[in-house]
Coordinates of C-alpha atoms and ligand atoms in Angstrom, one line a residue:
X1 CA 0.0 0.0 0.0
X2 CA 1.3 3.5 -0.9
X3 CA 2.4 5.4 2.1
X4 CA 1.2 8.9 2.3
X5 CA 3.7 11.8 2.8
X6 CA 2.3 14.4 5.2
X7 CA 3.2 18.0 4.4
X8 CA 3.2 20.0 7.6
X9 CA 3.6 23.7 8.3
X10 CA 7.4 24.1 8.9
X11 CA 9.1 26.2 11.5
X12 CA 7.8 29.7 10.7
X13 CA 10.1 31.5 13.1
X14 CA 8.5 33.5 15.8
X15 CA 5.5 34.5 13.7
X16 CA 2.2 33.5 15.1
X17 CA -0.4 34.8 12.7
X18 CA 0.4 32.7 9.6
X19 CA -2.2 32.5 6.9
X20 CA -2.6 30.2 3.9
X21 CA -2.9 32.7 1.1
X22 CA -2.6 30.5 -1.9
X23 CA -3.0 26.9 -2.7
X24 CA -1.0 26.1 -5.8
X25 CA -2.1 22.5 -6.4
X26 CA -5.3 20.4 -6.4
X27 CA -6.1 16.9 -5.6
X28 CA -4.7 14.5 -8.2
X29 CA -2.0 16.9 -9.4
X30 CA 1.4 15.1 -10.0
X31 CA 4.1 17.2 -8.4
X32 CA 7.8 17.2 -8.8
X33 CA 10.2 17.6 -5.9
X34 CA 10.6 21.2 -4.9
X35 CA 7.5 22.3 -6.7
X36 CA 5.6 24.9 -4.6
X37 CA 2.5 23.6 -2.9
X38 CA 1.0 26.4 -0.9
X39 CA 2.0 30.0 0.0
X40 CA 1.9 31.0 3.7
X41 CA 2.1 34.5 4.8
X42 CA 2.5 36.2 8.1
X43 CA 2.2 39.9 8.7
X44 CA 5.7 40.6 7.3
X45 CA 6.7 37.6 5.3
X46 CA 5.5 35.1 2.8
X47 CA 6.9 31.7 1.9
X48 CA 6.2 29.0 -0.6
X49 CA 6.1 25.5 0.8
X50 CA 7.9 23.2 -1.7
X51 CA 7.2 19.5 -2.2
X52 CA 9.9 17.3 -0.5
X53 CA 9.3 14.6 -3.1
X54 CA 7.9 13.6 -6.4
X55 CA 4.3 12.5 -5.9
X56 CA 0.6 12.9 -6.3
X57 CA -1.5 15.2 -4.2
X58 CA -4.1 13.0 -2.4
X59 CA -5.8 15.3 0.1
X60 CA -5.6 19.0 0.8
X61 CA -6.3 19.8 4.5
X62 CA -6.2 23.6 4.4
X63 CA -8.0 26.2 2.5
X64 CA -7.1 29.7 1.5
X65 CA -7.6 32.1 4.5
X66 CA -6.9 29.4 7.1
X67 CA -4.7 30.3 10.0
X68 CA -2.0 27.7 10.6
X69 CA 1.0 27.1 12.9
X70 CA 4.0 24.9 12.9
X71 CA 3.2 21.2 12.6
X72 CA -0.3 21.7 11.1
X73 CA -1.1 19.3 8.3
X74 CA -1.2 21.0 4.9
X75 CA -1.8 18.1 2.6
X76 CA -1.0 14.5 1.9
X77 CA 0.9 13.1 -1.1
X78 CA 1.4 9.6 -2.3
X79 CA 4.5 7.7 -3.5
X80 CA 7.2 8.9 -1.2
X81 CA 7.8 8.4 2.5
X82 CA 9.8 11.4 3.4
X83 CA 8.5 13.9 5.9
X84 CA 8.1 17.5 5.9
X85 CA 10.8 19.8 4.4
X86 CA 12.4 22.6 6.3
X87 CA 11.2 25.5 4.2
X88 CA 11.3 28.4 6.6
X89 CA 14.2 30.7 5.8
X90 CA 16.2 31.5 8.9
X91 CA 18.5 34.4 9.1
X92 CA 21.5 34.9 11.2
X93 CA 23.7 37.8 12.4
X94 CA 25.4 39.6 9.6
X95 CA 26.4 43.0 10.7
X96 CA 29.9 43.8 11.6
X97 CA 31.2 47.2 12.4
X98 CA 33.9 48.6 10.0
X99 CA 34.7 51.4 12.4
X100 CA 33.2 52.1 15.7
X101 CA 30.6 54.3 13.9
X102 CA 30.1 52.7 10.5
X103 CA 28.1 49.5 10.2
X104 CA 28.3 47.4 7.1
X105 CA 25.1 45.5 6.5
X106 CA 25.6 42.2 4.7
X107 CA 23.5 39.5 3.1
X108 CA 22.5 37.0 5.8
X109 CA 22.3 33.2 5.5
X110 CA 19.6 32.8 2.9
X111 CA 19.1 29.1 3.5
X112 CA 19.4 26.6 0.7
X113 CA 19.2 29.3 -2.0
X114 CA 22.7 29.9 -3.2
X115 CA 21.9 33.3 -4.8
X116 CA 19.1 35.7 -4.2
X117 CA 17.9 38.7 -6.0
X118 CA 17.7 42.3 -4.7
X119 CA 14.1 43.2 -5.6
X120 CA 13.7 46.5 -3.7
X121 CA 15.9 49.0 -2.2
X122 CA 13.9 50.9 0.4
X123 CA 16.3 53.6 1.4
X124 CA 18.6 56.2 -0.2
X125 CA 22.0 57.5 0.7
X126 CA 21.5 60.2 3.4
X127 CA 18.3 58.7 4.8
X128 CA 18.0 58.5 8.6
X129 CA 16.9 55.0 9.6
X130 CA 15.8 53.6 12.9
X131 CA 17.0 50.3 14.2
X132 CA 14.8 47.6 12.5
X133 CA 13.8 49.8 9.6
X134 CA 13.7 47.7 6.5
X135 CA 16.6 48.5 4.1
X136 CA 16.2 46.2 1.1
X137 CA 14.1 43.2 0.1
X138 CA 15.8 40.0 -1.1
X139 CA 14.0 37.2 -2.9
X140 CA 14.9 33.7 -3.8
X141 CA 12.9 31.2 -5.8
X142 CA 10.8 30.4 -2.8
X143 CA 10.9 33.2 -0.3
X144 CA 11.4 36.9 0.1
X145 CA 12.8 38.7 3.1
X146 CA 13.3 42.2 4.2
X147 CA 16.7 43.1 5.7
X148 CA 16.4 45.5 8.6
X149 CA 18.8 48.1 9.7
X150 CA 20.9 46.8 12.6
X151 CA 21.0 50.2 14.2
X152 CA 19.7 53.7 14.1
X153 CA 21.8 56.1 11.9
X154 CA 22.3 57.6 8.5
X155 CA 22.7 55.5 5.3
X156 CA 26.1 56.4 4.0
X157 CA 26.4 54.3 0.9
X158 CA 24.4 51.7 -1.0
X159 CA 26.6 49.0 -2.4
X160 CA 24.2 47.1 -4.6
X161 CA 21.4 47.7 -7.1
X162 CA 17.9 46.3 -7.8
X163 CA 18.2 43.0 -9.7
X164 CA 21.7 42.3 -8.4
X165 CA 22.3 38.6 -7.6
X166 CA 23.8 38.4 -4.2
X167 CA 24.9 35.7 -1.7
X168 CA 25.6 35.4 1.9
X169 CA 28.2 37.9 3.1
X170 CA 27.8 40.4 0.2
X171 CA 27.8 44.0 1.3
X172 CA 24.4 45.7 1.1
X173 CA 25.1 49.2 2.5
X174 CA 26.8 51.1 5.2
X175 CA 25.1 53.0 8.0
X176 CA 26.8 55.6 10.2
X177 CA 25.4 54.5 13.6
X178 CA 24.0 57.0 16.1
X179 CA 26.1 57.4 19.3
X180 CA 24.0 54.8 21.1
X181 CA 23.5 52.3 18.4
X182 CA 21.2 49.3 19.0
X183 CA 23.1 46.6 17.2
X184 CA 20.8 43.8 16.5
X185 CA 21.8 40.3 17.0
X186 CA 20.0 39.0 14.0
X187 CA 18.5 39.8 10.7
X188 CA 15.1 38.4 10.5
X189 CA 12.9 37.1 7.8
X190 CA 9.8 39.3 7.4
X191 CA 7.8 36.8 9.4
X192 CA 9.9 37.1 12.5
X193 CA 10.0 40.8 12.8
X194 CA 6.9 41.6 14.8
X195 CA 7.8 39.1 17.6
X196 CA 11.3 40.3 17.8
X197 CA 10.1 43.9 18.2
X198 CA 7.7 42.9 20.9
X199 CA 10.3 40.9 22.7
X200 CA 12.7 43.8 22.9
X201 CA 10.0 46.4 23.4
X202 CA 11.1 48.2 20.3
X203 CA 8.3 49.8 18.4
X204 CA 9.1 50.2 14.7
X205 CA 6.6 51.8 12.5
X206 CA 7.7 50.3 9.2
X207 CA 5.6 52.5 7.0
X208 CA 6.7 55.8 8.6
X209 CA 10.3 54.9 8.4
X210 CA 10.2 54.9 4.6
X211 CA 11.3 58.1 3.1
X212 CA 10.2 58.4 -0.4
X213 CA 6.6 58.0 -1.4
X214 CA 7.5 55.9 -4.4
X215 CA 9.5 53.6 -2.3
X216 CA 6.8 53.4 0.3
X217 CA 4.2 52.6 -2.4
X218 CA 6.2 49.7 -3.7
X219 CA 7.3 48.5 -0.4
X220 CA 3.7 48.4 1.0
X221 CA 2.5 46.2 -1.8
X222 CA 1.1 43.1 -0.2
X223 CA 2.2 40.2 -2.4
X224 CA 4.1 37.0 -2.1
X225 CA 7.3 36.1 -3.8
X226 CA 5.7 34.0 -6.5
X227 CA 3.4 37.0 -7.4
X228 CA 6.3 39.4 -7.2
X229 CA 8.3 37.2 -9.6
X230 CA 5.3 37.0 -12.0
X231 CA 4.9 40.7 -11.9
X232 CA 8.5 41.3 -12.7
X233 CA 8.3 38.8 -15.6
X234 CA 5.3 40.6 -17.1
X235 CA 6.7 44.1 -16.3
X236 CA 3.8 44.9 -14.1
X237 CA 4.1 47.5 -11.4
X238 CA 2.4 46.0 -8.4
X239 CA 1.7 49.4 -7.0
X240 CA -0.8 49.9 -9.8
X241 CA -2.8 46.8 -8.8
X242 CA -5.6 46.4 -6.3
X243 CA -5.3 43.0 -4.6
X244 CA -8.4 40.8 -4.4
X245 CA -6.9 38.5 -1.7
X246 CA -7.2 38.7 2.0
X247 CA -6.3 42.2 3.4
X248 CA -5.9 43.4 -0.2
X249 CA -3.2 41.0 -1.0
X250 CA -2.3 40.8 -4.7
X251 CA -2.8 37.3 -6.2
X252 CA -1.5 35.8 -9.4
X253 CA -5.1 36.1 -10.7
X254 CA -4.9 39.9 -10.1
X255 CA -1.8 40.1 -12.3
X256 CA -3.4 38.1 -15.0
X257 CA -6.6 40.2 -14.9
X258 CA -4.5 43.4 -15.0
X259 CA -2.4 42.2 -18.0
X260 CA -5.6 41.1 -19.8
X261 CA -7.2 44.5 -19.0
X262 CA -4.2 46.3 -20.4
X263 CA -4.3 44.2 -23.6
X264 CA -8.0 44.7 -24.0
X265 CA -7.5 48.4 -23.7
X266 CA -4.8 48.2 -26.2
X267 CA -6.9 46.3 -28.7
X268 CA -9.8 48.8 -28.2
X269 CA -7.4 51.5 -29.2
X270 CA -7.7 53.2 -25.8
X271 CA -4.2 52.6 -24.8
X272 CA -2.9 56.0 -25.4
X273 CA -1.2 56.0 -22.0
X274 CA 0.5 52.7 -22.8
X275 CA 1.8 54.2 -26.0
X276 CA 3.2 57.2 -24.2
X277 CA 0.4 59.5 -25.5
X278 CA -1.1 61.7 -22.7
X279 CA -4.6 60.5 -22.1
X280 CA -7.6 62.8 -22.2
X281 CA -8.9 63.1 -18.6
X282 CA -12.4 61.9 -17.9
X283 CA -14.6 64.9 -17.2
X284 CA -17.9 64.9 -15.3
X285 CA -19.8 67.1 -17.8
X286 CA -22.9 67.0 -15.6
X287 CA -21.1 69.6 -13.5
X288 CA -21.7 72.1 -16.3
X289 CA -25.1 71.1 -17.5
X290 CA -27.5 68.3 -18.3
X291 CA -26.1 65.4 -20.3
X292 CA -27.4 62.2 -21.9
X293 CA -25.1 59.2 -22.2
X294 CA -25.7 56.9 -25.2
X295 CA -23.8 53.7 -26.0
X296 CA -21.8 53.6 -29.2
X297 CA -23.0 51.2 -31.8
X298 CA -20.9 48.2 -32.6
X299 CA -20.1 49.6 -36.0
X300 CA -19.0 52.9 -34.5
X301 CA -16.8 51.2 -32.0
X302 CA -15.2 49.0 -34.7
X303 CA -14.6 51.9 -37.1
X304 CA -13.3 54.1 -34.2
X305 CA -10.7 51.4 -33.5
X306 CA -9.7 51.2 -37.2
X307 CA -9.6 54.9 -37.7
X308 CA -7.5 55.4 -34.6
X309 CA -5.1 52.7 -35.6
X310 CA -4.7 54.2 -39.1
X311 CA -4.3 57.7 -37.7
X312 CA -1.6 56.6 -35.3
X313 CA 0.3 54.4 -37.8
X314 CA 0.1 56.2 -41.1
X315 CA 2.0 59.5 -41.7
X316 CA -0.8 61.2 -43.6
X317 CA -0.5 63.9 -46.2
X318 CA -3.6 65.3 -48.1
X319 CA -3.3 66.6 -51.6
X320 CA -6.1 68.8 -52.8
X321 CA -7.1 69.3 -56.4
X322 CA -10.1 70.3 -58.6
X323 CA -11.6 68.6 -61.6
X324 CA -13.6 70.3 -64.2
X325 CA -16.6 68.0 -64.6
X326 CA -18.8 70.3 -66.7
X327 CA -18.8 68.0 -69.7
X328 CA -19.1 64.9 -67.5
X329 CA -22.2 66.4 -65.8
X330 CA -23.8 67.1 -69.2
X331 CA -23.1 63.6 -70.3
X332 CA -24.3 62.1 -67.0
X333 CA -27.6 63.9 -67.1
X334 CA -28.2 62.9 -70.8
X335 CA -27.5 59.3 -69.9
X336 CA -29.8 59.4 -66.9
X337 CA -32.7 60.3 -69.2
X338 CA -32.1 57.1 -71.2
X339 CA -31.2 54.9 -68.2
X340 CA -34.2 55.9 -66.1
X341 CA -36.4 53.2 -67.7
X342 CA -33.8 50.6 -66.9
X343 CA -33.9 51.6 -63.2
X344 CA -30.2 52.8 -63.3
X345 CA -29.1 56.2 -62.0
X346 CA -25.7 57.4 -62.7
X347 CA -24.4 59.6 -59.9
X348 CA -20.9 61.1 -59.9
X349 CA -19.7 58.1 -57.9
X350 CA -19.7 55.7 -60.9
X351 CA -17.6 58.1 -62.9
X352 CA -15.3 58.5 -59.9
X353 CA -14.8 54.8 -59.6
X354 CA -14.1 54.5 -63.3
X355 CA -11.6 57.4 -63.2
X356 CA -9.9 56.0 -60.1
X357 CA -9.5 52.6 -61.7
X358 CA -7.8 54.1 -64.7
X359 CA -5.5 56.2 -62.5
X360 CA -4.6 53.3 -60.3
X361 CA -3.5 51.4 -63.4
X362 CA -1.3 54.4 -64.4
X363 CA 0.1 54.7 -60.8
X364 CA 0.3 51.2 -59.4
X365 CA 2.0 52.3 -56.1
X366 CA -1.4 53.6 -55.1
X367 CA -2.9 50.1 -55.5
X368 CA -0.5 48.7 -52.9
X369 CA 0.1 48.0 -49.2
X370 CA 3.3 48.3 -47.2
X371 CA 4.6 45.0 -45.8
X372 CA 4.6 45.2 -42.0
X373 CA 8.3 44.7 -42.0
X374 CA 8.6 48.1 -43.6
X375 CA 11.0 46.8 -46.2
X376 CA 8.6 45.9 -49.0
X377 CA 5.6 47.2 -50.9
X378 CA 3.0 44.7 -52.1
X379 CA 1.6 45.8 -55.5
X380 CA -1.9 44.4 -56.2
X381 CA -2.8 43.1 -59.6
X382 CA -6.5 43.3 -58.9
X383 CA -8.6 46.5 -58.4
X384 CA -11.3 46.3 -55.7
X385 CA -12.6 49.8 -54.7
X386 CA -14.0 50.5 -51.2
X387 CA -16.9 52.9 -51.0
X388 CA -17.4 54.7 -47.7
X389 CA -21.1 54.6 -46.9
X390 CA -22.8 56.6 -44.2
X391 CA -25.4 54.5 -42.2
X392 CA -27.4 55.2 -39.1
X393 CA -25.1 52.9 -37.2
X394 CA -21.9 54.6 -38.5
X395 CA -19.5 54.3 -41.4
X396 CA -19.1 51.1 -43.3
X397 CA -16.9 50.4 -46.4
X398 CA -18.4 47.8 -48.8
X399 CA -16.2 46.8 -51.8
X400 CA -16.8 46.9 -55.5
X401 CA -14.8 43.9 -56.7
X402 CA -12.8 43.9 -59.9
X403 CA -13.9 47.4 -60.7
X404 CA -11.5 47.5 -63.6
X405 CA -13.7 44.9 -65.4
X406 CA -17.0 46.8 -65.1
X407 CA -18.7 49.5 -67.1
X408 CA -20.3 52.7 -65.8
X409 CA -23.8 51.3 -65.6
X410 CA -22.7 48.2 -63.7
X411 CA -20.5 50.3 -61.3
X412 CA -23.5 52.6 -60.7
X413 CA -25.8 49.6 -60.0
X414 CA -23.4 47.8 -57.8
X415 CA -22.4 50.8 -55.7
X416 CA -26.0 51.7 -55.2
X417 CA -26.8 48.1 -54.2
X418 CA -23.9 47.9 -51.8
X419 CA -25.0 51.3 -50.2
X420 CA -28.5 50.0 -49.9
X421 CA -27.4 46.7 -48.2
X422 CA -25.1 48.7 -45.9
X423 CA -27.9 50.9 -44.8
X424 CA -30.2 47.9 -44.3
X425 CA -27.5 46.1 -42.3
X426 CA -27.5 43.3 -44.9
X427 CA -23.9 43.5 -46.0
X428 CA -22.2 40.1 -45.9
X429 CA -18.8 40.2 -44.2
X430 CA -16.9 39.4 -47.3
X431 CA -18.5 42.4 -49.1
X432 CA -16.4 44.6 -46.8
X433 CA -13.0 42.8 -47.4
X434 CA -10.2 43.1 -49.9
X435 CA -10.5 46.8 -50.8
X436 CA -7.4 48.3 -52.5
X437 CA -8.3 52.0 -52.5
X438 CA -11.2 53.8 -50.9
X439 CA -13.5 56.6 -52.2
X440 CA -15.2 58.7 -49.6
X441 CA -17.8 60.8 -51.3
X442 CA -19.4 63.5 -49.3
X443 CA -20.4 65.5 -52.4
X444 CA -24.1 64.6 -52.1
X445 CA -24.1 66.4 -48.7
X446 CA -21.8 69.4 -49.3
X447 CA -18.4 70.6 -48.2
X448 CA -15.4 72.2 -50.0
X449 CA -12.6 69.9 -48.9
X450 CA -11.7 67.5 -46.1
X451 CA -8.8 65.3 -45.1
X452 CA -10.0 61.6 -45.1
X453 CA -8.1 59.0 -43.1
X454 CA -6.4 56.3 -45.1
X455 CA -8.1 53.0 -44.7
X456 CA -4.9 51.1 -43.7
X457 CA -3.4 48.8 -44.9
X458 CA -4.4 50.7 -48.1
X459 CA -2.0 53.5 -48.9
X460 CA -4.4 56.1 -50.2
X461 CA -8.0 57.3 -50.1
X462 CA -9.9 59.8 -52.3
X463 CA -12.2 62.3 -50.6
X464 CA -14.8 64.0 -52.8
X465 CA -16.6 67.2 -51.8
X466 CA -19.5 69.0 -53.5
X467 CA -19.2 70.3 -57.0
X468 CA -20.0 73.9 -57.6
X469 CA -20.2 76.1 -60.6
X470 CA -17.3 78.5 -60.6
X471 CA -16.1 81.2 -63.1
X472 CA -13.0 79.8 -64.7
X473 CA -10.8 82.0 -66.9
X474 CA -10.2 80.4 -70.3
X475 CA -7.5 82.9 -71.5
X476 CA -10.1 85.3 -72.9
X477 CA -13.0 85.4 -70.5
X478 CA -14.5 83.7 -67.5
X479 CA -16.6 80.7 -68.2
X480 CA -19.1 79.0 -65.8
X481 CA -17.6 75.5 -65.1
X482 CA -18.7 72.8 -62.7
X483 CA -15.7 72.1 -60.5
X484 CA -15.4 69.1 -58.3
X485 CA -13.1 69.3 -55.2
X486 CA -10.9 66.3 -54.6
X487 CA -8.8 65.5 -51.5
X488 CA -6.4 62.6 -51.8
X489 CA -4.9 61.5 -48.5
X490 CA -1.9 59.1 -48.8
X491 CA 0.6 57.2 -46.7
X492 CA 3.8 59.2 -47.1
X493 CA 5.9 56.1 -46.4
X494 CA 4.6 54.6 -49.6
X495 CA 4.0 57.6 -51.8
X496 CA 5.9 60.7 -52.5
X497 CA 4.2 64.1 -52.8
X498 CA 5.1 64.5 -56.5
X499 CA 3.5 61.1 -57.2
X500 CA 0.4 62.2 -55.4
X501 CA 0.0 65.4 -57.5
X502 CA 0.6 63.3 -60.7
X503 CA -2.1 61.0 -59.5
X504 CA -4.7 63.8 -58.8
X505 CA -3.7 65.5 -62.1
X506 CA -4.4 62.3 -64.0
X507 CA -7.6 61.8 -62.2
X508 CA -8.7 65.3 -63.0
X509 CA -7.9 64.7 -66.7
X510 CA -10.0 61.6 -66.7
X511 CA -13.0 63.3 -65.0
X512 CA -12.8 66.4 -67.3
X513 CA -13.3 64.4 -70.5
X514 CA -15.6 61.5 -70.2
X515 CA -14.4 60.1 -73.5
X516 CA -11.3 58.9 -71.6
X517 CA -13.5 56.7 -69.5
X518 CA -15.4 55.3 -72.3
X519 CA -12.2 54.1 -74.1
Ligands
CAO1 N1 -21.1 67.1 -55.9 C1 -22.4 67.5 -56.2 N2 -23.4 66.6 -56.1 C2 -23.2 65.3 -55.9 C3 -21.9 64.9 -55.6 C4 -20.9 65.8 -55.7 N3 -19.6 65.5 -55.5 N4 -22.0 63.6 -55.4 C5 -23.2 63.2 -55.4 N5 -24.0 64.3 -55.7 C6 -25.4 64.3 -55.9 C7 -25.9 63.2 -56.7 O1 -25.8 63.4 -58.1 C8 -27.3 63.1 -56.2 O2 -28.0 64.1 -56.8 P1 -29.4 63.9 -57.6 O3 -30.3 63.1 -56.6 O4 -29.9 65.3 -57.8 O5 -29.1 63.2 -58.8 C9 -27.2 63.5 -54.8 O6 -26.0 64.2 -54.6 C10 -27.2 62.3 -53.8 O7 -26.2 61.3 -54.2 P2 -26.0 60.0 -53.4 O8 -25.2 60.4 -52.2 O9 -27.3 59.4 -53.1 O10 -25.2 59.1 -54.3 P3 -23.7 59.0 -54.6 O11 -23.5 57.9 -55.5 O12 -23.0 60.2 -54.9 O13 -23.0 58.5 -53.2 C11 -22.6 57.2 -51.3 C12 -23.3 57.2 -52.6 C13 -22.9 55.8 -50.7 C14 -21.1 57.4 -51.4 C15 -23.2 58.2 -50.4 O14 -24.6 58.0 -50.3 C16 -22.7 58.3 -49.0 O15 -23.0 57.5 -48.1 N6 -21.8 59.2 -48.8 C17 -21.2 59.5 -47.5 C18 -19.8 58.8 -47.4 C19 -19.2 59.2 -46.1 O16 -19.9 59.3 -45.0 N7 -17.9 59.5 -46.1 C20 -17.3 60.0 -45.0 C21 -16.1 59.1 -44.7 S1 -15.0 59.9 -43.7 O17 -15.9 60.2 -42.4

């Protein structure tokens, strides 16, 4: 029959109020030797209790929040016969005076751990410290401990840095002792501190002994070594977290939740702070007058994210130009008389698509995407045109596929149909994918010019404003001409300014003489 190994609470020094704060295993778990089983914590110290053997967890006798003391049964494991480990870290005298006034504080015996890491330095050179004030925090794989000052005095020099690997006997810092120094006879683990103080009648207010607010905030974080280690691995500042454990203790779950929250924010495009961009403070507008808060539609939230991403990633330049569409308008109106019975209506949009297609063929760098590695440009050999459509729920961009293979009538029919589907929320997902270049036409509404945001990873977008009849000088006299304002925004990483002007010039030529389009 398999003999069960009992895992008992080890010697926890003089601490009395020891709590089970994390149970790291569950029944049936197969555990390797030295794998952590539970985390215990007293008022000042936390320690992970490692498994003394390979084995399987058979029964867990404690639950999180339980108060335990030395010898209490934590859990039982199968397969090995060995008894409880000696996990508690004991510390021994380490100070030795260099002169009769200057104390050098050294790393104490850190148990089985050969090397430990300096994870916090709680004092600065010149700080006045009381005897027992914590100076630094050391952490090994399994435990963390604060090293207290052996005497009252002034910190003269700090001889190590955060993240240094140290071992027993290494110098930590020097303290110029007060004239009546209270040299301590031991350096305690965090868990032993309170009892020591009580025994000697020394009252040390740890929090008030810390000088800098930043240091105090970090030092006062209530978290065990495993959690601190995880926080360091993820680059999480524990001071930014609110612990969900007993007495506000930070648990591994809190770190996971925090990291997830940060990533969600990032994905939602609201991580301005994380990107180093100053955030816009939340304002309680109701202080200034009545307000109504409405939720954003899903489409608005998605397009907000996409627009923000493009705005932040793409160095935008907008090139303005004007096309004389007098003849085009005459032709369009004539055609519409004939097409009415077929149920087709030519708006300027169909002509815009046709002209853009021709211009993209002439300037293929506008029908492209930059490779994310920033070293290549991907030229597309198909021409799908995105059309920005305003709907009640927000902006959507359906795509006219293979626009280079379609005539004016078909482009008019298809773009009208896509706009209808968009407004009736009937667009299939694939109708919004694969666009090469987008046209945003606000001309039916008005405006003289605007700066559209490139629909990344596309490299350019054409904004179209309202055409107006203007007096244009033909060399002899002013003629009334219908002028269409165009705004081409482009990604300056992919396209040079000169190319952009050539593009809009070509586009204007196409629009000014409809015969180009019909060829
Ligand atoms: N100048 C003058 N008149 C114009 C014009 C222009 N540039 N463009 C369109 N018009 C006219 C049309 O000829 C039509 O007039 P009639 O009814 O007298 O013939 C009228 O304006 C309405 O046109 P329309 O808007 O219904 O059709 P369209 O093909 O021009 O545009 C679409 C379709 C889907 C682009 C448009 O309806 C739309 O949603 N535009 C908004 C796009 C948008 O929000 N972009 C912003 C993106 S950035 O925030």
